[in-house]
Every structure is written in C-alpha cells, then in structure tokens.
mmCIF file of C-alpha atoms in Angstrom:
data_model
loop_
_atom_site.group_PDB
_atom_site.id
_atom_site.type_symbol
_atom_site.label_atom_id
_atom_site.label_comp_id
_atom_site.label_asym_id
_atom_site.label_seq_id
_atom_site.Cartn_x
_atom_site.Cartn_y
_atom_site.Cartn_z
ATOM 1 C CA UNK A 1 30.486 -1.983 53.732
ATOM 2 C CA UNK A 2 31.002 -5.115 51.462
ATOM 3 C CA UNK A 3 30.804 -3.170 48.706
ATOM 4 C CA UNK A 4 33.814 -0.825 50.262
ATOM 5 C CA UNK A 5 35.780 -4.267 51.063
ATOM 6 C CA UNK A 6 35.240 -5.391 47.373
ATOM 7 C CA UNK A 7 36.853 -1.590 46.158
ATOM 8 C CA UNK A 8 39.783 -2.144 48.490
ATOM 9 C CA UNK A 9 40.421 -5.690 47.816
ATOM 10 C CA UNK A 10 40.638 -4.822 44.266
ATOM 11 C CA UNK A 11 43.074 -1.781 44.691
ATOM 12 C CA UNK A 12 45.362 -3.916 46.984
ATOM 13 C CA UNK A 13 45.155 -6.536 44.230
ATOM 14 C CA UNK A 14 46.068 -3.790 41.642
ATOM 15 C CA UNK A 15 49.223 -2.294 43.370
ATOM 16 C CA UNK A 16 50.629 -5.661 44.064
ATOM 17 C CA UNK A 17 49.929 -6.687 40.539
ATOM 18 C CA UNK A 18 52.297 -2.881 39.749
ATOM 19 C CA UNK A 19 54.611 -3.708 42.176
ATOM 20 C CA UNK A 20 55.376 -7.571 40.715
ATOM 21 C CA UNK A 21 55.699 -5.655 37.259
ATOM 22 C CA UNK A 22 58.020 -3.507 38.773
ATOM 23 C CA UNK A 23 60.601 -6.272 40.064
ATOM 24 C CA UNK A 24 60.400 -7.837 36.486
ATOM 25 C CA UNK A 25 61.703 -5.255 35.152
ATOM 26 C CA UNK A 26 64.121 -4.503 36.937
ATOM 27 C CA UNK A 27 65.176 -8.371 37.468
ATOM 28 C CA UNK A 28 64.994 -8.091 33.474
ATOM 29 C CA UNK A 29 67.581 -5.329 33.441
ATOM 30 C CA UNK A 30 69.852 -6.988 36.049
ATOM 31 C CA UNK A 31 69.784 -10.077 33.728
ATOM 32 C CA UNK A 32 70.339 -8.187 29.973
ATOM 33 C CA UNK A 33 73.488 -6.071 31.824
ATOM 34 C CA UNK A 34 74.945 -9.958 33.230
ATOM 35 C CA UNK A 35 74.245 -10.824 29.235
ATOM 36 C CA UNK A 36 75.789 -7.948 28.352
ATOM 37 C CA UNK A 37 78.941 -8.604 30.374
ATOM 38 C CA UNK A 38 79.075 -12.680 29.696
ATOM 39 C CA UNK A 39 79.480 -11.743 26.126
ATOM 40 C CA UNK A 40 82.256 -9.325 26.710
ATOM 41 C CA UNK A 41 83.990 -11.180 28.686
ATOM 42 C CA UNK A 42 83.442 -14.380 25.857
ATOM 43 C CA UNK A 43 85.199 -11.723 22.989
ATOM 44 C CA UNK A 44 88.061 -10.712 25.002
ATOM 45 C CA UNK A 45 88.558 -15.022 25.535
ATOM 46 C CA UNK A 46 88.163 -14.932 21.647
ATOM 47 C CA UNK A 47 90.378 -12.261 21.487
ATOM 48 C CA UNK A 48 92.836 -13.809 24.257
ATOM 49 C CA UNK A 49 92.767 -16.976 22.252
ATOM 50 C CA UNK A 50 93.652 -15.405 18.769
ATOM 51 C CA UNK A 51 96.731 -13.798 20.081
ATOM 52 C CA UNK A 52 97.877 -17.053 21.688
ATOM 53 C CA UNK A 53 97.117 -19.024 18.824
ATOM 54 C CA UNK A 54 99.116 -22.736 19.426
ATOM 55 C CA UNK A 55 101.368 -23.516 16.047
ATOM 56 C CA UNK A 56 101.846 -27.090 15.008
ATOM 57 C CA UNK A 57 105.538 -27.367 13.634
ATOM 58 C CA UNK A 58 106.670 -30.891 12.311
ATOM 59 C CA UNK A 59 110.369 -31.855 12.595
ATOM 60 C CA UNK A 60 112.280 -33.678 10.193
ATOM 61 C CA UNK A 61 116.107 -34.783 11.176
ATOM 62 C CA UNK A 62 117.724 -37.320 9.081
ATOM 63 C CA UNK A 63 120.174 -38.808 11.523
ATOM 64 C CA UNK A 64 121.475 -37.879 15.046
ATOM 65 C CA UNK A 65 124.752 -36.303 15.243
ATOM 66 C CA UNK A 66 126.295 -33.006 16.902
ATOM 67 C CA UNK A 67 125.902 -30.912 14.110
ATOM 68 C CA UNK A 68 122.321 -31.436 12.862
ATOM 69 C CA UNK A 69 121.374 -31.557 16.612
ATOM 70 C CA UNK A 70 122.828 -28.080 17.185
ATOM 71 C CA UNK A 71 120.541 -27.027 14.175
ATOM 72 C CA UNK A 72 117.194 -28.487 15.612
ATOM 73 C CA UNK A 73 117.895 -26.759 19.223
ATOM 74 C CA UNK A 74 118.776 -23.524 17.203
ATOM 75 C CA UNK A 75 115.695 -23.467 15.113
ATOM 76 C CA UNK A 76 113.745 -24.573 18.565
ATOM 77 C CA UNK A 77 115.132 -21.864 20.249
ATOM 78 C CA UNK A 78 114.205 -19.041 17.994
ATOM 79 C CA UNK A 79 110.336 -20.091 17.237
ATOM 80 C CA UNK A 80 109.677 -20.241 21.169
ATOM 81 C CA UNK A 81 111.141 -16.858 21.695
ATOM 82 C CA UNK A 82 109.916 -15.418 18.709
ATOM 83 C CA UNK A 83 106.097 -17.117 19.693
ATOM 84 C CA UNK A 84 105.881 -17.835 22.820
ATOM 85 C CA UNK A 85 107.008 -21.437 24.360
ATOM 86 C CA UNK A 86 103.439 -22.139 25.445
ATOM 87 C CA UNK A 87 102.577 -21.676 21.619
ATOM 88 C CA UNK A 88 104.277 -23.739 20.286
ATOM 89 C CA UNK A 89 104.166 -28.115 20.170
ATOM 90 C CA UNK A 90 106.752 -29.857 18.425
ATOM 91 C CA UNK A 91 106.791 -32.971 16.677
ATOM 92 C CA UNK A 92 110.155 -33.956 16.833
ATOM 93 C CA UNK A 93 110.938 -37.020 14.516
ATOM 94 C CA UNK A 94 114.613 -38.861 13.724
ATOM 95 C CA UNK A 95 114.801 -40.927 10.309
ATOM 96 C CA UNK A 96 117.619 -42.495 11.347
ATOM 97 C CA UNK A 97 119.787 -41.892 8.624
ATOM 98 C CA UNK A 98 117.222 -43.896 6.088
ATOM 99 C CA UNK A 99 115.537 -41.738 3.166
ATOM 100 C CA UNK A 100 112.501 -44.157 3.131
ATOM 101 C CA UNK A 101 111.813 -43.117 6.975
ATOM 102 C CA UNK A 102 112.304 -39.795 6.711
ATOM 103 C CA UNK A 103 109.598 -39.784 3.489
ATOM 104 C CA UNK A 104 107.164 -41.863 6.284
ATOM 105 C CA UNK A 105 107.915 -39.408 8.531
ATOM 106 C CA UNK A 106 106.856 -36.332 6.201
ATOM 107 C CA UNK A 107 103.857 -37.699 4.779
ATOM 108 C CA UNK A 108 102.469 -38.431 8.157
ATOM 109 C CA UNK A 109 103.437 -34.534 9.299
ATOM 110 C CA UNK A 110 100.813 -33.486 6.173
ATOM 111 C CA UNK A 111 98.140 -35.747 6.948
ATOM 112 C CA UNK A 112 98.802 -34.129 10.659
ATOM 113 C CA UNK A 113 97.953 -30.748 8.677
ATOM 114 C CA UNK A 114 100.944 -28.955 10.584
ATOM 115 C CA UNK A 115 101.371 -25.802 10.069
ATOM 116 C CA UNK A 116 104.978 -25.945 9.776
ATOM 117 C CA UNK A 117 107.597 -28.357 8.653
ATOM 118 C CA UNK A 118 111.683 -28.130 9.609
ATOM 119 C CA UNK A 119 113.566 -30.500 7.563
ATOM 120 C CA UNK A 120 117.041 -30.944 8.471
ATOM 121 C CA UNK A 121 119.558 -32.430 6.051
ATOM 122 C CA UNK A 122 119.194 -33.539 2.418
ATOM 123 C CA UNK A 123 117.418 -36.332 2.072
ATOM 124 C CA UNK A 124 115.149 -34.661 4.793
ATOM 125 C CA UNK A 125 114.004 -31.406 2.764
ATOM 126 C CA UNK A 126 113.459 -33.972 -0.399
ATOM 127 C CA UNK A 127 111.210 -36.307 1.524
ATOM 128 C CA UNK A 128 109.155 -32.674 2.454
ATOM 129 C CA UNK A 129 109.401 -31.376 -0.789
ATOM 130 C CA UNK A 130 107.737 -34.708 -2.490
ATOM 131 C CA UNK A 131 105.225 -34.752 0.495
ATOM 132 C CA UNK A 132 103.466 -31.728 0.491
ATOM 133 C CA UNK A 133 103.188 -28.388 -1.865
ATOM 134 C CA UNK A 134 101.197 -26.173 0.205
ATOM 135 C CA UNK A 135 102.965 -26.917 3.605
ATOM 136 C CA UNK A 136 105.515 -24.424 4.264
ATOM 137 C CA UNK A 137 108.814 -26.098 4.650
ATOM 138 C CA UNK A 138 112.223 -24.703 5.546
ATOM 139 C CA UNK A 139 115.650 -26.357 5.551
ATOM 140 C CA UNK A 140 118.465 -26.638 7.431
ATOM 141 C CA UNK A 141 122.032 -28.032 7.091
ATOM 142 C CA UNK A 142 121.644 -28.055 3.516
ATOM 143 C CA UNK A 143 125.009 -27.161 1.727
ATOM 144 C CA UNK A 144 123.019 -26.240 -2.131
ATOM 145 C CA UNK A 145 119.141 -26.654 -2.365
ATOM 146 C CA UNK A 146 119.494 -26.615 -6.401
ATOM 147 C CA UNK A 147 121.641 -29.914 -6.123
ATOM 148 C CA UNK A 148 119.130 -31.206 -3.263
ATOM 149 C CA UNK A 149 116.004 -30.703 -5.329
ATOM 150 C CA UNK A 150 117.444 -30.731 -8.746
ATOM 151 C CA UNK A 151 117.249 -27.033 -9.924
ATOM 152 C CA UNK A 152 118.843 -26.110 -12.826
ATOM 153 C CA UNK A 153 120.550 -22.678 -12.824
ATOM 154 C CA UNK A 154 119.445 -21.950 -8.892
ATOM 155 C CA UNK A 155 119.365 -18.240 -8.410
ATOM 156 C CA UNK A 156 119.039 -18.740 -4.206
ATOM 157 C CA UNK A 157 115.182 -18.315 -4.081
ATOM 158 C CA UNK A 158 113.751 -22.280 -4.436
ATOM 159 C CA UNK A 159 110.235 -20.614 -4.975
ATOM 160 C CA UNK A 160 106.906 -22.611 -4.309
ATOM 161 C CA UNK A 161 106.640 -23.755 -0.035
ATOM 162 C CA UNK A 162 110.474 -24.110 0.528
ATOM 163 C CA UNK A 163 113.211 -22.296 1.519
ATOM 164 C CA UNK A 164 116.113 -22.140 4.675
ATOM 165 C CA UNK A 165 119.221 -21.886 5.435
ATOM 166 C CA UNK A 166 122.118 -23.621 3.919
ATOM 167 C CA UNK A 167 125.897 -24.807 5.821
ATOM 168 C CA UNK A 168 127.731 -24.670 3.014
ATOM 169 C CA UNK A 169 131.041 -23.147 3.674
ATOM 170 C CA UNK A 170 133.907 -21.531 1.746
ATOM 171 C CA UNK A 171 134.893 -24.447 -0.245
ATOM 172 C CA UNK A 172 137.704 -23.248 -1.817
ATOM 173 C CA UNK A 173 139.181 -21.174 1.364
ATOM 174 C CA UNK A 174 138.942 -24.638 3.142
ATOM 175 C CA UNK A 175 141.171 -26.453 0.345
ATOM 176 C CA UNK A 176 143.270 -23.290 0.220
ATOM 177 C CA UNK A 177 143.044 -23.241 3.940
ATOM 178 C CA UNK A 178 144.094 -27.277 4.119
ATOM 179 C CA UNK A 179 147.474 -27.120 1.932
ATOM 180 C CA UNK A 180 148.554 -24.592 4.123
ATOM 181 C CA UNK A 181 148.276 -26.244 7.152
ATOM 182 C CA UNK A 182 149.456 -29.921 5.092
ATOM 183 C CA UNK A 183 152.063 -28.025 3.006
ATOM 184 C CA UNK A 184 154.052 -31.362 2.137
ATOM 185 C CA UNK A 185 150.625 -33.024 1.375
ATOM 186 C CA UNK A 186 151.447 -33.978 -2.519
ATOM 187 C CA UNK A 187 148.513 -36.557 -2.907
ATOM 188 C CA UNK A 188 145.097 -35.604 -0.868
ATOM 189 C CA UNK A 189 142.162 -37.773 -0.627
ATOM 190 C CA UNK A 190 138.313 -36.736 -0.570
ATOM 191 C CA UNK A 191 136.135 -39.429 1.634
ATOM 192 C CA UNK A 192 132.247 -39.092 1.791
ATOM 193 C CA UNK A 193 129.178 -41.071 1.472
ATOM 194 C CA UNK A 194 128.381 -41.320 -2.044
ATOM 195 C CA UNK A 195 124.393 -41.450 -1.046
ATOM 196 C CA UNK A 196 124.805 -37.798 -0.054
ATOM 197 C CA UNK A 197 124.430 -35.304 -3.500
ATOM 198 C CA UNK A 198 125.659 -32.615 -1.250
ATOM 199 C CA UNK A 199 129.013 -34.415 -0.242
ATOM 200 C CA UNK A 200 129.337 -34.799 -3.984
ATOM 201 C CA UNK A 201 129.101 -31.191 -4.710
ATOM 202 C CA UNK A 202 131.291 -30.288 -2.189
ATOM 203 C CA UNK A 203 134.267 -32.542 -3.104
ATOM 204 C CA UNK A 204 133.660 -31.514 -6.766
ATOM 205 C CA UNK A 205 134.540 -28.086 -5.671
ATOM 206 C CA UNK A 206 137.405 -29.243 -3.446
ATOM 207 C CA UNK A 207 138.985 -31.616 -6.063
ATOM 208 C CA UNK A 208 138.845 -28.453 -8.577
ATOM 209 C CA UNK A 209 140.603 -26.270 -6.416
ATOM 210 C CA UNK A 210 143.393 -28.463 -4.987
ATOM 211 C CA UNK A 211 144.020 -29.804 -8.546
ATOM 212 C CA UNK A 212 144.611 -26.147 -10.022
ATOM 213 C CA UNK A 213 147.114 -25.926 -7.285
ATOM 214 C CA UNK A 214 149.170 -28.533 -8.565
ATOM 215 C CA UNK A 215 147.717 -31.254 -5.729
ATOM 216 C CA UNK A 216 146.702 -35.252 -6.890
ATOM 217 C CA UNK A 217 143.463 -35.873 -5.575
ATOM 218 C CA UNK A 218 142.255 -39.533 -4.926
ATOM 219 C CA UNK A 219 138.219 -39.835 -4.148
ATOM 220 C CA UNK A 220 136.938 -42.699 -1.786
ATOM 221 C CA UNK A 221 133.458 -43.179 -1.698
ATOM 222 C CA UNK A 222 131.231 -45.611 0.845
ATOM 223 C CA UNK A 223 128.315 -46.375 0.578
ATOM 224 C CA UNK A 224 126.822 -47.019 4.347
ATOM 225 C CA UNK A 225 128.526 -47.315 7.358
ATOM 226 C CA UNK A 226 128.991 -51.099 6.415
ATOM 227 C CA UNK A 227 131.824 -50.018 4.122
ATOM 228 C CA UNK A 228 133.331 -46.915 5.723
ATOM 229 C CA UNK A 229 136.101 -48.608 7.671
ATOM 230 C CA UNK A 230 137.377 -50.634 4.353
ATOM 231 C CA UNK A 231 137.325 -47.283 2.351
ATOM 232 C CA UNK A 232 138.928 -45.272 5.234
ATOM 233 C CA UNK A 233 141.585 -48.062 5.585
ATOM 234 C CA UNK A 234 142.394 -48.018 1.965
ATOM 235 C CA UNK A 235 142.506 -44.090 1.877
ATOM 236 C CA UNK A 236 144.704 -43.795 5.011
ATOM 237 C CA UNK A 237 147.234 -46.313 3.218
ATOM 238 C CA UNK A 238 147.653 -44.350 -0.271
ATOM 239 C CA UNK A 239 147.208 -40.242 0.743
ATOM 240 C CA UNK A 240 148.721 -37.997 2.631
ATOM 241 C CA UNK A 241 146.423 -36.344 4.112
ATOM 242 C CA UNK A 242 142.346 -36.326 3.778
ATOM 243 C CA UNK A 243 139.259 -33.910 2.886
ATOM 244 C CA UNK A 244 135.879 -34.929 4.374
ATOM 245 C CA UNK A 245 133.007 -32.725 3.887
ATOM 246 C CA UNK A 246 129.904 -31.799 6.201
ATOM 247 C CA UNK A 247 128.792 -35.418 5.170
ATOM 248 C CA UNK A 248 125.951 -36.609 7.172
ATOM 249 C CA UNK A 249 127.287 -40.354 7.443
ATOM 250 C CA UNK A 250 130.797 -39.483 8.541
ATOM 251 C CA UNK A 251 129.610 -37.174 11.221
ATOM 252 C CA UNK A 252 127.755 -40.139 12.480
ATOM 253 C CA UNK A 253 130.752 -42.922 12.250
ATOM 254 C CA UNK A 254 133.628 -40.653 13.209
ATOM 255 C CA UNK A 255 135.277 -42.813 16.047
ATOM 256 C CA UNK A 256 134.985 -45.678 13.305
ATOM 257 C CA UNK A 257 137.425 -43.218 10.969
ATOM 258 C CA UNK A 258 139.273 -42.229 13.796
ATOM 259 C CA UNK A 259 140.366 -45.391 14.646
ATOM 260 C CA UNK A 260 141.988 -46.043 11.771
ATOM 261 C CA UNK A 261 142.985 -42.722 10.369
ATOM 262 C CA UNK A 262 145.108 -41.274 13.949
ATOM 263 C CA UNK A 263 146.990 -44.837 14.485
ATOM 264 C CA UNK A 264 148.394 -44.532 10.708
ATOM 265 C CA UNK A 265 149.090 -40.943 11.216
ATOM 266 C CA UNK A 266 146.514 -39.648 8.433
ATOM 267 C CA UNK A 267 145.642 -36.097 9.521
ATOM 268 C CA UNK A 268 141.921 -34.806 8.208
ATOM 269 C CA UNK A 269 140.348 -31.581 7.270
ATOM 270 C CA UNK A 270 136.850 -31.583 8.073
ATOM 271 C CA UNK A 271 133.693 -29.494 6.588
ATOM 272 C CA UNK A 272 132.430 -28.851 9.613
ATOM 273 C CA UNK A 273 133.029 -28.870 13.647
ATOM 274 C CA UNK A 274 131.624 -32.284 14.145
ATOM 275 C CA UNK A 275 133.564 -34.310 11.866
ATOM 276 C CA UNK A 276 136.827 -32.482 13.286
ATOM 277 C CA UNK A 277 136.153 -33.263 17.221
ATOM 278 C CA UNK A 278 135.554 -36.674 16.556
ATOM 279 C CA UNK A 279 138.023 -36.992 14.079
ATOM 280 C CA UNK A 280 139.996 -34.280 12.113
ATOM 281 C CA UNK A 281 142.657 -32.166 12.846
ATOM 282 C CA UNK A 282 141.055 -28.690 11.705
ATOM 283 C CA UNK A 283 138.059 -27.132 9.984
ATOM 284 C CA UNK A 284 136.269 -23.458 8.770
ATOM 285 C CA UNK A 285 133.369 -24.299 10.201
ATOM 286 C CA UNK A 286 130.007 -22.656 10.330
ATOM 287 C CA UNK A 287 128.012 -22.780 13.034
ATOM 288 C CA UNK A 288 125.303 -24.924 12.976
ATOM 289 C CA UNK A 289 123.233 -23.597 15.731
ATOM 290 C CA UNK A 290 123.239 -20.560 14.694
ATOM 291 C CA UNK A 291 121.928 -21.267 10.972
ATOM 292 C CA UNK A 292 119.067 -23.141 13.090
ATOM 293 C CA UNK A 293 118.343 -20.330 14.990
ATOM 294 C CA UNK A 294 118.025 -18.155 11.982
ATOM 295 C CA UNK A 295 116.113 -21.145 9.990
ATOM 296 C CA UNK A 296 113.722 -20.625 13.571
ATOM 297 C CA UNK A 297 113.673 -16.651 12.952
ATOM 298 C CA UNK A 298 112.535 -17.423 9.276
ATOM 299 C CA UNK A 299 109.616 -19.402 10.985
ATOM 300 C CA UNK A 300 108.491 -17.083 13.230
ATOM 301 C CA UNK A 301 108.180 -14.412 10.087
ATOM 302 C CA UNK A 302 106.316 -16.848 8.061
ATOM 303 C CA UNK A 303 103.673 -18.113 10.962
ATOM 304 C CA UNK A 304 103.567 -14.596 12.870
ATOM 305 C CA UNK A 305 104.358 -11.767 10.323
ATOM 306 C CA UNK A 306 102.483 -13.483 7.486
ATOM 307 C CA UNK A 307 105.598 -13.772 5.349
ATOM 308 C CA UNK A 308 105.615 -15.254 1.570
ATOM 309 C CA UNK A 309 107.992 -17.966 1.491
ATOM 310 C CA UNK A 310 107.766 -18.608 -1.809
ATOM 311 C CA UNK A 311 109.986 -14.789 -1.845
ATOM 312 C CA UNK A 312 112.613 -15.452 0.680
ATOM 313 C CA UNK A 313 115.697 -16.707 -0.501
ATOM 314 C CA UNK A 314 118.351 -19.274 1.613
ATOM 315 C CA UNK A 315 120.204 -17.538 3.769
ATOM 316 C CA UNK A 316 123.721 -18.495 5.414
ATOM 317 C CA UNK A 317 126.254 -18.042 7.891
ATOM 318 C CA UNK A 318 128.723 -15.663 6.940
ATOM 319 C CA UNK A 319 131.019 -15.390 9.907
ATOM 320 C CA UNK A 320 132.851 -19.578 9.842
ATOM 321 C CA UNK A 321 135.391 -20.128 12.379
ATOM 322 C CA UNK A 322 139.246 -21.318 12.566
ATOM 323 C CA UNK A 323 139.237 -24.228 14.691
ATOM 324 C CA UNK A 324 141.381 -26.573 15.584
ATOM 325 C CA UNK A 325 141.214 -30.431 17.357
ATOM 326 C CA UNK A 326 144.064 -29.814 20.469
ATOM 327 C CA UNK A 327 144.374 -33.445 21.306
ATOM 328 C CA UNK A 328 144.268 -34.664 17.911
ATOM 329 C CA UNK A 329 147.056 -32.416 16.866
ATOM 330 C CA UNK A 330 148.865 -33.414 20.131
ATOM 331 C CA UNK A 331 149.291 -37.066 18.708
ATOM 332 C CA UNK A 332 149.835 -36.355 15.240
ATOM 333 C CA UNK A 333 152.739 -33.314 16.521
ATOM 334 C CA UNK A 334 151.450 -30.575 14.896
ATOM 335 C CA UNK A 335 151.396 -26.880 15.431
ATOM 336 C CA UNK A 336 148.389 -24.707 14.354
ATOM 337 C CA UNK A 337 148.578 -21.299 13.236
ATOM 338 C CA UNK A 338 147.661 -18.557 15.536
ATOM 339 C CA UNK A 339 144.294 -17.660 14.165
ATOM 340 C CA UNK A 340 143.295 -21.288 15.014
ATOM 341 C CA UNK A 341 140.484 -21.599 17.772
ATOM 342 C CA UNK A 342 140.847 -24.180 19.974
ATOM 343 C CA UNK A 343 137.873 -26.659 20.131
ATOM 344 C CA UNK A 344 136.408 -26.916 23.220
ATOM 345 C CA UNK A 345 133.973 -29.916 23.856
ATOM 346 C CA UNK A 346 130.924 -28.326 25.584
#
C-alpha cells in the first residue's frame, strides 16, 4: 500500500512538473509575440519620426522695414507649407541696420549648427557668407550677389553654400519709366546710402541711362540716418525731381525724406513699393513677398528634395508692377498714366 502511495505521489509530482512546463511555454510565446510587436511598433515611431524630421532654419534681416519684412513672411510662408509648420522652428533675428550685428548674429546661427540660414539684405548674406562655408545659405532682397560678395564676371550661379533670389528691377525701364512721368525734369538727382554697394550699383545704372538721354544727374550720398535729412534738404533745393533706389536706409527713414521732399514740391521715383508709400510718387516695383516666398520654395528643395545649392542659380521676379502713391500725387497735382496701379496700404 505505501509502496502504491509512493508510485502515485511520484506520477502526480510528474504531471504537475509537465503541466508547469507547459504554461512556460506558452507564457514564453505570449511574451516573444508582445516583443515582437513592441519592436514594430518602435520602427514605425522611427519611421514616423524620420518623415517628420524638425528643420532648424536661422534668420538673418538687416533692418526692419515693409519691404524686407514682406520677404521674411514670404520665405516663412513657403518652408511651412512646403514642410510642414510643426517642422519647422525659426530663429528669427533683426541686426538692426548694423553690419557688425548682423555678423554676431550669423556666427552664433553656425555654432547653433542650423540647418538652414535666410539672409535678407546685403550686408546680411555677407555676414553668412564670411560665417560659415558648409551652411547652406540663401538670400533675399539682394539686387546683384556679384557686387554683394565681390564676384568678378558673375554668371548668376554664386557656387559654393549660397544662392537666392535677387529684387533687382528693370533699371533702365525705371529711368526710362521716370522721364516720362517728370518730362520737364532737366536736372535729376540720385539719393542713397553710400554704405549700401547695391544702392551704388543701381544708381550707376540709373545715372548711365538718364545721362544718354540728354538728363544732368546730381548724386547725394548719406552716410546714416544722422545725415539723411541735410543731404535730402540739399537735393530737394538743386533738382527737379529725385531717383532713390531699393536702398535699405531710405526705406527705413522715409517720413524723415518726406518731410522735406513733399513741402518743397520734390516729386521721387522709388526702387521699390516701400520707399514710394512712405515717400515717392511712383515706382516698377517687384514684389517682395513673393521673391521670399520663392527664396522659401528654394528651401524646401534644398532641405526636402536633397537639392545641390551650389547648382541653382538666383532667381527673380519677372512680373514688377506700375504703381502709383494717390495721396502723394494729390499734393504734388499730378496725373498718372493709366497703366498706373494705385497703392493701396494693406
């Protein structure tokens, strides 16, 4: 009897020991199947994450004014639809209108590492361009990148981490454009800052044409804003009319010039919209949004599409606009021509 006890106690003992084997391995194949599924779900994350990777983009502006703002919001604009708005942080940074700021500004974007750098204006793209040559960096309201960054015989393509877009409009169709508007204008005057290279190459091209038409040109040059109202003053008193270009300064002071140029009856062609609704009369103007927006298109190629910058050349607006300043023309009694858009302050 004891010894049938012993047998059964040992075959109970046996079939429990099975049975406890059995729920291992099954608890073992519950467990390797919740592996198995942990690190699926962990690749599509990976996967999740790669597609919404977050881009870094540094921005540069050299001063505030309508027209370079229009350009930031442009180029803003186009990168968050072209990658997503919750892909993208900005690092939105104003020099103030001072070179030395703007170079502070850069260097501190590459020691950032950002993937991306927008510099907006001239002394803004040079302060990039000295700062980094590995960063990609693209311009905006730039009127020639071979005068900005001292290229001999510029062929369009800058080459190396830069490129952009440029504002530079038809500078001889806006002199030709001026005497017809200022037809008894015998003695015109060109005003910018002469810290801007781009101003300079723009009234160069001005001063050419208007002079092979027979015109006197005068050219007054400030310095800072310090001197603008002394120069305007003593422009206003010996021209008839006056020329400023899409000069970064004078967009920023144009009440100060307006001032003084409206009360002596001085009327103004401008390089660009902003100058002319704070103080000109009329413009061919490009739009400066839109050559943001297209500087923010060439982003999106670069960071998304893997584009070689170092291949794509500057690129432009090619559709400038008649406009014309109503209230402006109002006090000085002047009629525009018909294919003259009024300006409209937004």
């Amino acid at each position: 009897m004891k010894l049938y006890r012993k047998i059964l106690a040992l075959g109970l003992t046996a079939a429990m020991l099975g049975l406890t084997a059995c729920g291992s391995s099954g608890a073992d194949a519950t467990s390797a199947a919740e592996s198995e599924s942990d690190t699926e779900a962990a690749e599509e994350t990976s996967e999740e994450a790669a597609d919404g990777q977050t881009y870094n983009i540094g921005i540069c502006q050299l001063i505030q004014h309508p027209a370079l703002d229009q350009a930031t919001q442009g180029f803003k604009d186009a990168v968050t639809e072209g990658l997503g708005e919750e892909n993208v942080n900005f690092d939105e940074q104003n020099a103030n209108g001072d070179a030395a700021t703007a170079t502070t500004i850069c260097t501190n974007f590459v020691a950032e590492d950002v993937d991306l750098i927008l510099a907006n204006a001239t002394a803004s793209i040079q302060a990039a361009a000295a700062a980094t040559g590995d960063i990609p960096i693209l311009g905006t309201s730039i009127t020639d990148y071979g005068v900005a960054l001292d290229i001999a015989d510029f062929d369009g393509t800058v080459g190396g981490n830069i490129s952009g877009t440029s504002d530079c409009a038809p500078l001889e169709e806006q002199a030709s454009m001026m005497e017809d508007i200022f037809p008894d204008a015998q003695t015109i005057g060109i005003l910018y800052c002469s810290a801007e290279p781009n101003s300079k190459f723009q009234a160069d091209t001005v001063q050419a044409k208007l002079e092979a038409d027979g015109k006197t040109v005068k050219i007054y040059t400030f310095s800072d804003s310090n001197d603008l109202a002394s120069v305007t003053s003593e422009a206003c008193d010996n021209v008839d009319a006056l020329y400023i270009p899409t000069d970064n300064t004078a967009a920023s002071y144009t009440e100060t010039i307006n001032n003084i140029a409206l009360p002596a009856k001085t009327p103004i062609f401008a390089g660009e919209e902003g100058i002319m609704a704070g103080c000109g009369v009329a413009t061919l103007s490009i739009s400066y949004y839109n050559i943001g927006y297209v500087t923010g298109q060439m982003a999106v190629e670069i960071l998304k599409d893997g584009a070689d910058i170092s291949t794509m050349s500057i690129r432009y607006d090619d559709a400038p606009v008649k406009k014309y300043n109503p209230a402006i023309c109002e006090e000085l009694g002047l009629t525009m021509p018909e294919d003259y858009e009024a300006y409209e302050a937004e």
